[in-house]
Amino acid sequence: MSSAKSLGGALALALTLACSGARAQQASPTESSGNVALPTVDVLATSSAGSLTVPSVTEQKQQIDQMVGSVDFVDANTPEIQTRHVEDLRDALKDVPGVYVETRYGQEVRLSIRGSGLTRFFHLRGIELLQDGIPVNLADGSGDFDQIDPLYFRSIEVFKGGNALIFGTSTLGGAINFVSPTAYTALAPNLILIDGGSFGSIRGQVQVSRVIGDFDFLINGTFSHSDGYRQHSQSDLEQINGNIGYRFAPWAETRFYFGVYSAQQKIPGLLDFNTAVNNPTTASVSAAFPGFGGNQARNILDERIANKTTMLTDFGRIDVDSWFIHNNLYHPIFLVLDQDGYTWGVEPRLTSKLSLGGFRDDLIVGARFFGGRQADHRFVNFDGLETIPVLNARQVALNLEAFGENRFFIAPQVALMAGAKVFSDSRRYFDLGGLAANPISSFDQKTYNGVNPKAGVIWYPLPDIQVFADITRSQDVPDFSDLTQTFSPLTPTFVPLSAQKAWTGEIGTRGRWDRFSWDFTAYRSDIHDELLQFTVNQSIPANTFNAPHTLHQGIEFAAGVEVWRDISGPAAGDALTLSQVWTWNDFSFVNDPQFGNNQLAGAPVHVLRTTLAYRRLDGLYVAPSLDWVPVGAFADYANTVRTPGYVLLGLQAGITLPAGVSLYLDARNLTNQHYISDVATVINASVPASQQIYFPGNGRAIYAGMRYKF
């Protein structure tokens, strides 16, 4: 309740600032009662400008296009996003090839790039989530989605695999960077949004931003409620984001980011196949009903503060990032997990554009020092309440990393790239004991060291076309969910797993020519000690093992073509565009002693999305879409059960009205298709005890919203 009051107060303050700011725009600087000049207020109606800490969206896209490797960029100011009910990361990223993201319930999704964290059926491993280049993940590498309000961000940058080296990331999946709006890049000085629809969903958002001399600020608050598609899946989310910038001089700027995130999410649990397909709104009995292990939920309160300071010097641009995040989790599942901790870090980085012998040379070097500590208390769960204590433990992670990447242009259109990351990451686990259920204390630790090199080449045959190839080594360090495994309902054990190691090669092209645009990458990852999980039963969480040798390969493809221009008349400006996204996933064991060359479980082989969009200059946008999974994912490593394929039909539509008002409609799964959206992988799904492993997909849903920008 206190967090709701805080959000309500913040939104009220934002509305007050919006109204007073609008009045200030109409007043003379000398109209105050004391005849004292007020600070200059520069209200930017467009997002063409940027600042030192956060460049303009155009500059962000240009920087992305210079990357030697597969990357993607999502601009929030497009009809595709502005007419979409952006509730979770699937809504934000479903048009990005190679990013496999499926909704489980609420904002909980499966997020995987190139098979990263492929069999993790809760939360995230193998991808680093960043906000303005600053890590959101915990220090052990695990990630969650509660700090990400996908409706808030101005743009999203996707760095697949080793292409995230410029942030110091070297995981198989890479990194996703969510770029906040500032007063310089916001869509408007003031924004109010309200939308809602199926499953009792309602959401409101208020955003206010101003530039006041050398200061600028932006504050954004979002509140959302949903009863959920399934029983026992209600969610209430309250998210506040903001930033304050100050320009010391034309060459120096600092920006503070802050955020408060409250989430109360009921957990509907996993279902057996027949129930998931025939009665998908049902909740799992063990998850939803009262009693031992029941009334499962995930309640979170996080606070985040970060700083980015940028200076332009004679030898390049210097960025210094620092951050502190407090996490509090109350999570009744098989036990009650009551965890409280923090993550901190600092990252200096130098970006230089040099001239060596008359040739252009781009250099990025940096270091990251970050760590975290978490108190892990566990109790017997009775109806969602703590009862008998069974664990009192501490988890400590510390990461020391240095990285660099250099692009040397041997010709104006050709650059060679080389880079590397050196790291030492430690994981320490303290079981303090002293409990009746767990009287003996213990201490375990493991340190992971390594060097991850990278090399590649990029060629610009035309200014808007790039062709690239590269090879990268990655290492995924296990997080504490991997290292502390539960073999009985009450006894977690430290398991010193090896780091997952891979060599990934890729070749691709992206660009635009006349009416055509495209993004194509083919990749192959040779992996050793892949971190794979299997679910034991409903009372024990998934355990992790190292698979000796696996192979991930695939194609990431997106293309669009304007099939018809000026439909309603000469120079009318309207157009019909056909877009196609295709992700091919081919993941398998390699001569495994138990599974041979079986396919890995957890992701379908083909994921396709087709959109036919009509747009006019006056803001009308209509886009029917088709999401198609021809054949579903295997549920088990024995390859005995595969989930069925499915086709989902949708429709987006929107229109911009005078005075900054826009309306939109987003209809999904129009045929009310029953399908499996995700699965908790097991060794053998034909064994009856392993059958309750499926998440059903959402049924037919219709959302409508209004956005007011002024």
XYZ file of C-alpha atoms in Angstrom:
710
model
C 0.000 0.000 0.000
C 2.831 2.390 0.786
C 4.330 1.880 -2.671
C 0.939 2.580 -4.233
C 0.709 5.805 -2.237
C 4.215 6.762 -3.337
C 3.348 6.183 -6.965
C 0.108 8.092 -6.621
C 1.962 11.019 -5.096
C 4.568 10.950 -7.843
C 1.911 10.920 -10.549
C 0.092 13.795 -8.883
C 3.353 15.746 -8.747
C 3.994 14.972 -12.414
C 0.552 16.248 -13.393
C 1.125 19.397 -11.363
C 4.467 19.965 -13.096
C 2.849 19.390 -16.479
C 0.172 21.993 -15.840
C 2.548 24.518 -14.320
C 5.034 23.920 -17.135
C 2.322 24.570 -19.705
C 1.483 27.843 -17.978
C 5.189 28.749 -17.811
C 5.409 28.443 -21.576
C 2.816 31.224 -21.911
C 4.276 33.584 -19.327
C 6.928 36.226 -19.748
C 10.141 35.695 -17.765
C 9.342 38.860 -15.771
C 5.746 38.092 -14.836
C 6.536 36.752 -11.377
C 5.349 38.770 -8.389
C 8.844 39.947 -7.449
C 9.689 40.936 -11.011
C 12.555 38.386 -10.838
C 13.589 36.635 -14.036
C 12.662 32.945 -14.054
C 14.969 30.269 -15.478
C 14.656 29.720 -19.203
C 12.451 26.726 -20.011
C 13.156 25.155 -23.393
C 10.264 22.865 -24.304
C 11.289 20.522 -27.097
C 8.377 19.304 -29.188
C 10.464 16.852 -31.188
C 13.054 14.223 -30.422
C 15.659 15.413 -32.923
C 18.095 16.618 -30.259
C 20.209 14.711 -27.799
C 22.797 15.350 -25.131
C 26.263 14.087 -24.227
C 25.030 11.301 -21.962
C 22.118 10.248 -24.204
C 22.540 10.999 -27.923
C 19.582 11.551 -30.207
C 17.724 8.490 -31.463
C 19.181 9.113 -34.930
C 22.711 9.012 -33.484
C 21.871 5.870 -31.506
C 20.788 4.126 -34.710
C 23.914 5.307 -36.560
C 26.149 3.928 -33.807
C 24.322 0.580 -33.947
C 24.835 0.350 -37.713
C 28.609 0.665 -37.252
C 28.764 -2.546 -35.185
C 30.692 -5.452 -36.690
C 28.070 -8.123 -36.088
C 24.391 -8.841 -35.670
C 22.560 -6.035 -33.864
C 19.055 -4.560 -33.980
C 17.368 -1.332 -33.022
C 13.790 -0.641 -31.897
C 12.572 2.966 -32.082
C 9.521 3.558 -29.878
C 8.353 6.366 -32.150
C 7.042 4.119 -34.926
C 3.455 3.139 -35.780
C 4.313 -0.503 -35.042
C 5.078 0.354 -31.396
C 2.770 3.329 -30.886
C -0.297 1.245 -31.845
C 0.745 -1.785 -29.786
C -0.316 -2.707 -26.261
C 3.254 -2.982 -24.940
C 2.789 -4.989 -21.769
C 5.882 -7.198 -21.612
C 9.150 -7.771 -23.423
C 7.468 -9.939 -26.041
C 5.417 -6.945 -27.141
C 8.567 -4.818 -27.360
C 10.816 -7.353 -29.097
C 8.632 -9.667 -31.207
C 9.705 -7.963 -34.466
C 13.430 -8.536 -33.767
C 14.826 -11.594 -35.581
C 16.758 -14.051 -33.452
C 15.138 -12.963 -30.188
C 12.891 -15.775 -28.969
C 10.491 -14.387 -26.395
C 7.264 -16.022 -25.199
C 4.851 -15.023 -22.445
C 4.437 -17.329 -19.465
C 2.186 -15.218 -17.243
C 2.094 -11.529 -16.324
C 5.440 -9.968 -17.250
C 7.234 -13.279 -16.805
C 8.571 -14.396 -20.201
C 11.055 -16.810 -21.704
C 13.752 -14.641 -23.263
C 16.486 -16.316 -25.273
C 18.913 -15.279 -28.003
C 20.669 -18.059 -29.926
C 19.547 -20.574 -27.337
C 20.887 -18.661 -24.333
C 19.410 -19.948 -21.073
C 17.424 -22.285 -23.286
C 16.086 -24.519 -20.539
C 15.714 -21.949 -17.750
C 11.949 -21.967 -17.236
C 12.003 -19.121 -14.717
C 13.443 -15.636 -15.070
C 16.646 -15.164 -17.104
C 20.174 -16.421 -17.676
C 22.585 -15.857 -20.553
C 21.505 -12.335 -21.570
C 22.557 -9.147 -19.830
C 19.785 -6.588 -19.449
C 21.042 -3.000 -19.443
C 19.321 0.303 -18.802
C 21.213 3.142 -20.500
C 24.261 0.892 -20.734
C 24.175 0.116 -16.993
C 23.488 -3.483 -15.819
C 20.090 -4.366 -14.398
C 20.986 -8.022 -13.750
C 22.103 -9.177 -10.345
C 25.841 -9.471 -9.812
C 25.744 -13.264 -10.276
C 24.414 -12.758 -13.820
C 20.809 -13.793 -13.222
C 18.111 -11.488 -14.510
C 14.494 -10.593 -13.962
C 11.992 -8.336 -15.677
C 10.397 -6.345 -12.861
C 12.691 -3.307 -13.368
C 11.899 -3.126 -17.082
C 8.839 -1.053 -17.992
C 8.739 -1.677 -21.767
C 6.237 1.157 -22.229
C 8.729 3.672 -20.813
C 11.809 3.321 -23.018
C 12.608 5.578 -25.971
C 14.574 2.924 -27.837
C 15.919 -0.608 -27.429
C 19.310 -1.826 -28.662
C 19.825 -5.569 -29.173
C 23.404 -6.861 -29.268
C 23.408 -10.559 -30.123
C 26.136 -12.779 -28.764
C 29.654 -11.354 -28.692
C 28.487 -8.105 -30.265
C 27.737 -6.915 -26.722
C 31.479 -6.753 -25.984
C 31.347 -2.933 -26.060
C 29.449 -3.171 -22.736
C 31.786 -5.808 -21.306
C 29.251 -8.585 -21.881
C 30.496 -11.963 -23.093
C 27.550 -14.351 -22.717
C 26.158 -16.583 -25.454
C 23.019 -14.448 -25.783
C 24.606 -10.983 -25.584
C 22.838 -7.925 -24.186
C 19.686 -5.847 -24.576
C 20.049 -2.162 -23.757
C 16.908 -0.191 -22.885
C 17.520 3.511 -23.504
C 15.533 5.918 -21.338
C 13.946 9.042 -22.760
C 15.320 12.346 -21.536
C 13.885 15.838 -21.775
C 15.867 16.117 -25.028
C 14.654 12.881 -26.657
C 11.129 12.462 -25.210
C 8.274 12.252 -27.704
C 6.707 15.318 -26.064
C 7.223 17.441 -22.924
C 4.097 15.890 -21.417
C 2.525 12.515 -22.049
C -0.573 10.841 -20.622
C -1.652 7.337 -21.580
C -4.507 5.117 -20.512
C -5.372 1.744 -21.970
C -7.025 -1.500 -21.025
C -8.944 -4.474 -22.278
C -9.119 -8.228 -21.870
C -8.482 -10.126 -18.652
C -9.419 -7.125 -16.517
C -6.397 -5.146 -17.725
C -6.092 -1.421 -17.080
C -3.030 0.796 -17.172
C -2.158 4.446 -16.800
C 1.038 6.346 -17.511
C 2.124 9.944 -16.946
C 5.400 11.467 -18.113
C 6.727 15.014 -17.697
C 10.050 16.428 -18.911
C 11.670 19.865 -19.039
C 14.938 21.561 -19.976
C 15.718 24.404 -17.562
C 18.954 26.106 -18.514
C 21.755 23.587 -18.014
C 19.438 21.242 -16.085
C 16.960 18.803 -17.543
C 14.688 16.239 -15.958
C 12.146 13.570 -16.834
C 9.849 11.575 -14.585
C 7.605 8.727 -15.667
C 5.102 6.709 -13.649
C 3.185 3.632 -14.789
C 0.481 1.731 -12.939
C -1.074 -1.450 -14.311
C -3.482 -4.088 -13.077
C -4.568 -7.335 -14.693
C -6.683 -10.227 -13.485
C -4.706 -12.431 -15.870
C -5.788 -14.930 -18.491
C -5.474 -17.823 -16.057
C -6.831 -18.295 -12.580
C -4.492 -17.107 -9.846
C -2.440 -14.897 -12.188
C -3.476 -11.416 -11.003
C -0.780 -8.767 -11.164
C -0.335 -5.201 -9.908
C 2.686 -3.277 -11.132
C 3.818 0.171 -10.038
C 6.911 1.531 -11.745
C 8.564 4.937 -11.444
C 11.485 5.893 -13.695
C 13.267 9.172 -14.143
C 16.510 10.969 -14.787
C 18.051 14.350 -14.021
C 20.860 15.787 -16.137
C 23.226 18.699 -15.703
C 25.574 20.112 -18.347
C 28.713 21.494 -16.720
C 30.066 22.691 -20.052
C 29.686 21.832 -23.737
C 32.166 18.999 -23.105
C 30.930 17.612 -19.765
C 27.580 16.318 -18.524
C 26.283 14.123 -15.719
C 22.966 12.297 -15.476
C 21.379 10.577 -12.485
C 18.857 7.805 -13.066
C 16.401 6.612 -10.455
C 13.691 4.011 -10.282
C 11.268 2.369 -7.857
C 9.568 -0.858 -8.913
C 6.823 -2.695 -7.055
C 5.284 -5.908 -8.393
C 2.687 -8.200 -6.841
C 2.226 -11.234 -9.059
C 0.197 -14.380 -8.363
C 1.697 -17.512 -9.923
C -0.665 -19.895 -11.763
C 1.883 -22.703 -12.061
C 2.472 -25.422 -14.647
C -0.167 -27.732 -16.152
C -0.235 -31.162 -17.752
C -0.614 -31.222 -21.533
C -4.315 -32.055 -21.740
C -5.294 -29.355 -19.250
C -3.037 -26.768 -20.862
C -4.612 -27.355 -24.280
C -8.256 -28.000 -23.323
C -8.698 -25.860 -20.207
C -5.857 -23.292 -20.372
C -7.350 -20.767 -17.924
C -6.960 -23.252 -15.076
C -4.299 -22.766 -12.426
C -2.162 -25.555 -11.044
C -3.680 -27.004 -7.901
C -0.325 -26.993 -6.092
C 0.329 -23.344 -7.004
C -3.065 -21.751 -6.419
C -4.868 -23.572 -3.665
C -4.309 -22.956 0.069
C -2.192 -25.266 2.154
C 1.431 -26.350 2.202
C 3.271 -25.015 -0.854
C 0.162 -23.183 -2.073
C -0.986 -19.624 -2.792
C 2.196 -19.066 -4.758
C 3.237 -15.514 -5.628
C 6.157 -13.257 -6.446
C 6.219 -9.901 -4.651
C 9.062 -7.496 -5.366
C 10.171 -4.063 -4.269
C 13.333 -2.755 -5.946
C 15.015 0.643 -5.794
C 17.654 1.749 -8.281
C 19.957 4.746 -8.563
C 22.651 5.148 -11.194
C 24.866 7.820 -12.672
C 26.436 8.361 -16.064
C 29.033 11.110 -16.379
C 30.416 11.938 -19.820
C 33.402 14.098 -20.745
C 34.796 14.940 -24.167
C 38.597 15.202 -24.119
C 41.410 15.545 -26.630
C 41.930 11.761 -26.584
C 38.270 10.739 -26.765
C 34.998 10.416 -24.931
C 35.119 9.222 -21.332
C 32.039 7.687 -19.713
C 31.939 6.696 -16.066
C 28.901 4.662 -15.014
C 28.052 3.753 -11.449
C 25.013 2.099 -9.916
C 23.385 0.748 -6.773
C 20.288 -1.469 -6.775
C 18.405 -2.744 -3.737
C 16.311 -5.875 -4.278
C 13.681 -7.299 -1.954
C 11.839 -10.489 -2.868
C 9.027 -12.316 -1.052
C 8.389 -15.424 -3.111
C 6.170 -18.225 -1.776
C 6.597 -21.245 -4.068
C 7.622 -24.764 -2.965
C 9.083 -22.864 0.008
C 8.855 -19.183 0.888
C 11.951 -17.463 -0.487
C 12.536 -14.269 1.476
C 15.564 -12.560 -0.050
C 17.028 -9.122 0.435
C 20.201 -7.787 -1.110
C 21.963 -5.230 -3.217
C 24.076 -4.885 -6.363
C 26.673 -2.167 -6.925
C 29.163 -1.345 -9.635
C 31.368 1.151 -11.450
C 32.413 1.125 -15.107
C 34.834 3.589 -16.749
C 34.969 3.494 -20.547
C 36.949 5.359 -23.219
C 35.732 5.776 -26.798
C 38.198 7.308 -29.263
C 38.131 8.046 -32.965
C 41.762 8.125 -34.059
C 43.736 8.510 -37.243
C 46.613 6.047 -37.669
C 48.744 6.732 -40.708
C 45.826 8.485 -42.310
C 43.463 5.573 -41.656
C 40.401 5.821 -39.415
C 40.612 3.839 -36.167
C 37.769 3.470 -33.620
C 38.726 2.292 -30.149
C 36.628 1.303 -27.124
C 38.269 0.194 -23.863
C 36.720 -0.166 -20.435
C 36.551 -2.022 -17.158
C 33.764 -3.155 -14.859
C 33.995 -3.698 -11.128
C 30.692 -4.870 -9.716
C 29.371 -7.152 -7.053
C 26.463 -7.937 -4.833
C 25.342 -9.577 -1.622
C 22.054 -11.277 -0.894
C 20.546 -12.723 2.252
C 18.594 -15.879 1.415
C 16.026 -16.969 4.005
C 13.667 -19.868 3.300
C 10.646 -21.106 5.188
C 8.041 -23.799 4.870
C 5.216 -22.307 2.814
C 1.706 -22.597 4.206
C -0.845 -20.660 2.166
C 1.809 -18.176 1.060
C 3.023 -17.444 4.603
C 6.368 -18.087 6.294
C 6.269 -20.843 8.908
C 9.230 -23.084 9.861
C 12.646 -21.651 8.870
C 14.744 -24.095 6.819
C 17.599 -21.967 5.447
C 19.684 -18.975 6.496
C 22.287 -18.303 3.816
C 24.313 -15.545 2.165
C 25.267 -15.249 -1.498
C 28.177 -13.006 -2.510
C 29.288 -12.293 -6.081
C 32.245 -10.170 -7.221
C 33.243 -9.512 -10.845
C 36.465 -7.906 -12.099
C 36.464 -7.393 -15.862
C 38.378 -5.466 -18.534
C 37.428 -5.281 -22.205
C 38.330 -3.575 -25.439
C 37.386 -3.465 -29.107
C 39.145 -1.790 -32.025
C 37.843 -1.129 -35.553
C 40.569 -0.228 -38.051
C 39.430 0.969 -41.499
C 41.838 -0.388 -44.076
C 39.698 1.474 -46.648
C 36.845 3.961 -46.229
C 34.337 1.124 -46.757
C 36.154 -1.761 -44.995
C 37.047 -2.167 -41.319
C 38.845 -4.935 -39.455
C 37.800 -5.496 -35.865
C 39.575 -7.163 -32.943
C 38.672 -7.241 -29.277
C 38.840 -9.211 -26.064
C 37.536 -9.439 -22.522
C 39.504 -10.584 -19.470
C 37.557 -11.502 -16.355
C 37.673 -13.006 -12.889
C 34.236 -13.693 -11.369
C 33.869 -15.206 -7.916
C 30.825 -16.816 -6.301
C 30.784 -17.393 -2.527
C 28.003 -19.179 -0.673
C 27.593 -19.145 3.110
C 25.099 -21.523 4.706
C 24.898 -20.141 8.239
C 23.008 -23.136 9.646
C 21.716 -22.880 13.211
C 18.203 -24.067 12.317
C 16.384 -27.195 13.402
C 15.886 -28.208 9.772
C 19.458 -27.234 8.844
C 21.746 -27.081 11.900
C 25.172 -27.355 10.225
C 26.911 -24.339 8.680
C 29.110 -24.503 5.576
C 31.051 -22.319 3.151
C 31.629 -22.911 -0.560
C 33.140 -20.812 -3.316
C 34.243 -20.980 -6.934
C 36.123 -18.462 -9.078
C 35.840 -18.333 -12.850
C 38.672 -16.792 -14.910
C 39.019 -16.412 -18.632
C 39.842 -14.496 -21.780
C 37.253 -14.078 -24.534
C 38.681 -12.826 -27.851
C 36.754 -11.516 -30.852
C 37.678 -10.733 -34.468
C 35.682 -9.632 -37.492
C 35.307 -7.521 -40.612
C 32.639 -5.155 -41.942
C 32.183 -3.827 -45.482
C 29.994 -0.929 -46.596
C 29.305 -1.454 -50.340
C 26.858 1.474 -50.079
C 26.295 3.934 -47.224
C 23.046 2.197 -46.168
C 24.250 -1.393 -46.628
C 26.604 -3.398 -44.387
C 28.086 -6.881 -44.816
C 29.883 -8.425 -41.825
C 31.493 -11.566 -40.456
C 33.012 -12.283 -37.054
C 33.991 -14.961 -34.561
C 33.709 -14.645 -30.781
C 34.396 -16.707 -27.688
C 31.831 -16.507 -24.894
C 31.703 -17.785 -21.327
C 28.554 -17.964 -19.212
C 29.301 -18.116 -15.496
C 26.691 -20.065 -13.476
C 24.451 -17.983 -11.225
C 23.359 -18.962 -7.724
C 20.200 -20.653 -9.020
C 22.543 -23.019 -10.876
C 25.090 -23.388 -8.100
C 22.709 -23.974 -5.173
C 20.568 -26.921 -6.175
C 17.766 -28.587 -4.283
C 17.687 -32.390 -4.284
C 14.999 -32.613 -1.613
C 12.331 -30.034 -0.716
C 14.320 -28.645 2.236
C 18.025 -29.082 1.433
C 19.904 -26.773 -0.998
C 23.419 -27.941 -1.912
C 26.286 -26.019 -3.539
C 27.248 -27.681 -6.845
C 30.500 -26.272 -8.382
C 29.438 -26.294 -12.029
C 31.787 -25.334 -14.841
C 31.309 -22.187 -16.904
C 29.610 -22.614 -20.259
C 32.120 -21.952 -23.089
C 31.421 -21.376 -26.778
C 32.944 -20.237 -30.045
C 30.396 -18.471 -32.255
C 30.895 -17.515 -35.882
C 28.435 -15.388 -37.809
C 28.040 -13.837 -41.244
C 25.345 -11.404 -42.267
C 24.124 -8.260 -43.931
C 21.689 -5.480 -43.134
C 20.558 -2.415 -44.998
C 18.024 -0.562 -47.077
C 17.730 -0.090 -50.850
C 14.859 1.715 -52.532
C 11.669 0.004 -51.262
C 13.497 -2.893 -49.603
C 15.001 -3.332 -46.130
C 16.595 -6.436 -44.643
C 18.525 -7.921 -41.735
C 20.083 -11.366 -42.228
C 22.523 -13.319 -40.048
C 23.603 -16.963 -40.107
C 25.484 -18.186 -37.022
C 26.961 -21.344 -35.532
C 27.980 -21.842 -31.875
C 30.152 -24.764 -30.786
C 29.464 -25.094 -27.053
C 31.137 -27.041 -24.273
C 29.696 -27.483 -20.765
C 26.367 -25.896 -21.742
C 24.267 -25.123 -18.671
C 21.045 -27.093 -19.100
C 18.214 -27.582 -16.634
C 15.663 -30.264 -15.930
C 12.613 -30.154 -13.671
C 12.470 -32.905 -11.052
C 8.889 -32.456 -9.862
C 6.480 -29.778 -8.673
C 8.045 -29.700 -5.180
C 11.657 -29.285 -6.282
C 12.958 -26.483 -8.551
C 14.871 -27.213 -11.740
C 18.432 -28.455 -11.355
C 21.330 -27.621 -13.683
C 24.008 -29.778 -15.281
C 26.871 -29.245 -17.739
C 26.276 -30.924 -21.103
C 29.697 -31.957 -22.487
C 29.202 -30.817 -26.096
C 26.293 -29.115 -27.874
C 25.717 -27.189 -31.085
C 23.567 -24.101 -31.657
C 23.113 -22.796 -35.176
C 20.462 -20.837 -36.966
C 19.303 -17.973 -39.128
C 17.994 -14.568 -38.007
C 16.075 -12.914 -40.826
C 13.847 -9.868 -41.176
C 12.803 -8.100 -44.363
C 10.293 -5.537 -45.515
C 9.126 -4.141 -48.834
C 6.806 -1.309 -49.766
C 4.607 -3.197 -52.196
C 2.448 -0.192 -53.096
C 3.042 3.542 -52.703
C 0.666 6.491 -53.155
C -2.322 4.195 -53.159
C -5.017 6.854 -52.885
C -3.495 9.207 -55.480
C -0.313 10.860 -56.787
C 1.975 12.074 -53.967
C -0.613 10.936 -51.363
C 2.139 9.456 -49.201
C 0.232 6.362 -48.136
C 1.857 2.946 -48.500
C 1.319 -0.781 -48.068
C 4.286 -2.626 -46.518
C 4.851 -6.362 -46.214
C 7.229 -7.477 -43.431
C 8.566 -10.919 -42.567
C 10.540 -12.100 -39.524
C 11.957 -15.631 -39.433
C 14.077 -17.223 -36.709
C 15.493 -20.700 -37.343
C 16.780 -22.524 -34.241
C 18.786 -25.722 -34.666
C 20.063 -26.737 -31.232
C 21.340 -30.258 -30.517
C 23.586 -32.493 -28.439
C 26.807 -33.677 -30.089
C 27.568 -37.371 -29.490
C 26.240 -37.127 -25.948
C 26.695 -40.381 -23.950
C 23.045 -40.269 -22.833
C 21.185 -38.282 -25.507
C 23.265 -38.876 -28.634
C 22.557 -36.156 -31.193
C 19.042 -35.360 -29.946
C 17.555 -31.912 -30.311
C 17.721 -29.706 -27.226
C 14.396 -29.060 -25.546
C 12.824 -25.669 -24.924
C 12.554 -23.798 -28.246
C 10.786 -24.503 -31.549
C 12.838 -24.866 -34.718
C 11.010 -22.184 -36.732
C 9.343 -18.987 -35.487
C 7.754 -16.721 -38.110
C 5.873 -13.430 -38.001
C 4.251 -11.790 -41.037
C 2.733 -8.289 -41.060
C 0.922 -6.388 -43.810
C 0.713 -2.712 -42.802
C -1.113 0.220 -44.372
C -0.153 3.705 -43.221
C -1.091 7.265 -44.200
C 0.596 10.574 -43.586
C -2.309 11.744 -41.413
C -1.487 9.003 -38.888
C -3.840 6.193 -39.860
C -2.216 2.775 -39.407
C -3.761 -0.685 -39.917
C -1.718 -3.885 -39.717
C -3.027 -7.470 -39.669
C -0.400 -9.993 -38.543
C 0.231 -13.728 -38.436
C 2.455 -15.487 -35.882
C 3.294 -19.024 -36.948
C 5.199 -21.799 -35.185
C 4.977 -24.743 -37.637
C 6.230 -27.325 -35.130
C 6.533 -26.798 -31.387
C 9.494 -27.352 -29.081
C 10.570 -30.660 -27.617
C 9.605 -30.937 -23.968
C 12.401 -33.340 -23.048
C 15.979 -34.268 -23.873
C 14.893 -37.806 -24.794
C 12.825 -36.245 -27.618
C 9.705 -38.275 -26.783
C 7.218 -35.367 -26.639
C 6.986 -32.281 -28.840
C 4.479 -29.474 -28.291
C 2.130 -28.795 -31.214
C 2.587 -25.932 -33.651
C 0.151 -23.058 -33.854
C -0.986 -20.009 -35.834
C -2.077 -16.756 -34.161
C -3.906 -13.998 -36.038
C -3.768 -10.385 -34.831
C -4.655 -6.850 -35.828
C -3.197 -3.474 -34.866
C -4.811 -0.173 -35.788
C -4.307 3.423 -34.772
C -4.964 6.992 -35.758
C -3.491 10.353 -34.812
C -6.009 13.100 -34.151
C -5.457 16.862 -33.840
C -3.981 18.384 -30.671
C -1.652 15.452 -29.950
C -4.275 12.774 -29.291
C -3.846 9.293 -30.723
C -6.029 6.203 -30.380
C -5.073 2.580 -30.937
C -6.516 -0.939 -30.960
C -4.550 -4.163 -30.517
C -6.358 -7.480 -31.053
C -4.549 -10.788 -30.536
C -5.191 -14.479 -31.125
C -8.426 -13.622 -32.894
C -9.365 -17.289 -33.420
C -8.844 -18.035 -29.690
C -6.271 -20.707 -30.510
C -5.315 -22.967 -27.586
C -1.579 -23.565 -27.652
C 1.515 -24.199 -25.521
C 3.627 -21.059 -25.135
C 6.454 -22.500 -23.024
C 7.651 -25.660 -21.324
C 9.742 -26.648 -18.295
C 12.197 -29.113 -19.781
C 12.632 -32.609 -18.334
C 14.781 -35.640 -19.041
C 11.922 -37.777 -20.333
C 8.404 -36.359 -20.745
C 6.871 -39.775 -21.359
C 7.320 -40.545 -17.662
C 3.973 -39.694 -15.973
C 5.610 -37.878 -13.065
C 7.065 -35.374 -15.536
C 3.855 -34.366 -17.262
C 2.968 -31.153 -15.355
C 5.445 -28.996 -17.290
C 3.454 -26.739 -19.649
C 2.540 -23.049 -19.763
C -0.577 -22.388 -21.877
C -0.582 -19.365 -24.190
C -3.035 -16.506 -23.758
C -6.410 -16.698 -25.470
C -8.188 -14.064 -27.521
C -7.451 -10.552 -26.233
C -8.444 -7.046 -27.305
C -6.854 -3.877 -25.938
C -7.590 -0.226 -26.678
C -5.785 2.903 -25.592
C -5.463 6.654 -25.840
C -2.214 8.606 -25.795
C -2.101 12.400 -25.306
C 1.134 14.236 -26.091
C 1.417 17.960 -25.455
